[in-house]
Amino acid sequence: SAKDRGAHDSLYQVPHRPPLDSSFVMKHDKMVRLDEKLFNMNHSVSGMPSEGDEEVALPPDELEGQRFHCWVLVRAGKREMAEDVFVEASTGKVRSTDDLAYKGVEAVFNNQNYWVDMQRKVAVKDMTWDLDDFETWEFIFLQSSTL
């Protein structure tokens, strides 16, 4: 009968399961989008919002100044660079070392050494990048070799 056939078909149907979503990944993606939005709103190249930017009131950032972010420092003189620049590791965008978006530098490193920033009260735009100046940079390994 049709009733028995319907019961028999339901025995062999694969139940639909909800998609498996990681709450960590979702929170991380949300934070990345929020960080990019904050960065773009507060630190646009011209200092003014560009066309299409919406004025959105964002909640205060509870973690302001508590996040670590890495970027690549490309030194002037090598690779035909006229000035020192930062390359954002997450976006690939090139930014000046004078960009006000950067709050501080903890350390720099290359394949030969690791230098700790001793210029604790200096804004990033006012920092000296001479790694052989032992009053502003302290190297960790015995040989000092500039980037």
XYZ file of C-alpha atoms in Angstrom:
147
model
C 0.000 0.000 0.000
C 1.028 3.628 -0.380
C 1.094 4.044 3.396
C 3.573 1.160 3.822
C 5.701 2.439 0.933
C 5.913 5.925 2.532
C 7.026 4.422 5.846
C 9.533 2.194 4.037
C 11.000 5.201 2.079
C 11.462 7.247 5.268
C 13.567 4.456 6.784
C 16.225 4.949 4.124
C 16.257 8.720 3.846
C 19.389 10.454 5.029
C 18.434 13.069 7.594
C 19.435 16.621 6.688
C 21.906 18.032 9.145
C 22.534 21.714 9.753
C 25.791 23.109 8.382
C 28.690 22.789 10.796
C 29.985 26.252 11.634
C 32.880 27.049 13.909
C 32.035 29.809 16.361
C 35.758 30.637 16.568
C 36.035 31.090 12.794
C 32.840 33.153 12.685
C 34.065 35.430 15.514
C 37.493 35.727 13.885
C 35.970 36.648 10.513
C 33.718 39.208 12.187
C 36.690 40.763 14.015
C 38.755 40.912 10.812
C 35.913 42.672 8.999
C 35.455 45.075 11.922
C 39.197 45.790 12.071
C 39.319 46.477 8.333
C 36.266 48.725 8.568
C 37.738 50.663 11.519
C 41.105 50.977 9.807
C 39.589 52.173 6.543
C 37.255 54.630 8.269
C 39.847 56.120 10.598
C 42.947 56.018 8.436
C 42.020 56.596 4.840
C 44.833 58.003 2.699
C 43.133 61.360 2.199
C 41.921 61.586 5.776
C 38.367 61.929 4.484
C 35.884 59.133 3.893
C 35.818 58.151 0.237
C 32.724 57.948 -1.929
C 30.479 55.108 -0.946
C 31.745 55.007 2.659
C 28.855 55.072 5.046
C 28.977 56.916 8.339
C 28.437 54.066 10.763
C 28.613 54.507 14.517
C 30.729 51.620 15.756
C 30.720 50.473 19.359
C 33.819 51.213 21.437
C 36.586 48.689 20.877
C 37.095 46.774 24.127
C 40.471 45.489 22.914
C 41.923 48.826 21.719
C 45.707 48.626 22.029
C 45.668 44.996 23.184
C 45.941 43.266 19.812
C 49.172 42.278 18.127
C 49.414 42.706 14.402
C 52.323 41.879 12.150
C 53.458 43.633 9.028
C 56.547 43.572 6.870
C 59.065 46.421 7.052
C 60.755 46.984 3.704
C 63.858 49.115 4.158
C 64.820 51.957 1.838
C 67.747 51.437 -0.510
C 67.081 47.795 -1.228
C 64.715 46.645 -3.947
C 64.736 50.201 -5.375
C 62.724 51.521 -2.410
C 62.946 55.286 -1.890
C 61.693 55.149 1.705
C 60.976 52.642 4.449
C 57.450 51.227 4.114
C 55.195 48.729 5.831
C 53.394 46.029 3.877
C 50.224 44.786 5.560
C 50.518 41.018 5.807
C 46.743 40.517 5.756
C 45.956 42.719 2.735
C 49.232 43.298 0.865
C 48.712 47.070 0.966
C 51.814 49.248 1.187
C 51.728 52.000 3.809
C 54.194 54.626 4.910
C 55.977 54.252 8.238
C 54.474 57.685 9.019
C 50.932 56.262 8.890
C 49.104 57.156 12.096
C 47.344 53.769 12.117
C 50.393 52.157 13.696
C 50.463 52.456 17.476
C 53.818 50.875 18.241
C 56.551 48.447 17.277
C 57.655 45.746 19.672
C 60.430 44.178 17.607
C 61.799 43.542 14.134
C 63.608 40.482 12.853
C 65.168 38.924 9.810
C 66.863 35.613 9.075
C 69.931 36.575 11.132
C 68.783 38.494 14.200
C 65.959 39.860 16.335
C 65.900 43.465 17.569
C 63.789 44.781 20.432
C 62.497 48.339 20.185
C 63.899 50.458 23.028
C 62.057 53.616 21.844
C 59.033 52.935 24.041
C 57.562 56.458 24.176
C 58.130 57.335 20.518
C 55.309 57.320 17.961
C 55.939 54.962 15.047
C 56.157 57.897 12.630
C 59.016 59.372 14.733
C 60.996 56.156 15.210
C 64.505 55.644 13.943
C 65.036 52.473 11.950
C 68.841 52.360 12.320
C 69.180 48.896 13.867
C 72.864 49.495 14.636
C 71.915 52.341 17.008
C 72.131 50.405 20.274
C 70.280 53.073 22.263
C 67.137 52.652 20.151
C 67.339 48.948 19.183
C 68.711 46.074 21.241
C 69.744 42.982 19.318
C 69.220 39.536 20.829
C 71.895 37.472 19.098
C 75.587 38.383 19.385
C 76.122 39.455 15.795
C 74.304 42.595 14.749
C 73.281 42.621 11.121
C 70.976 45.253 9.684
C 67.897 44.373 7.669
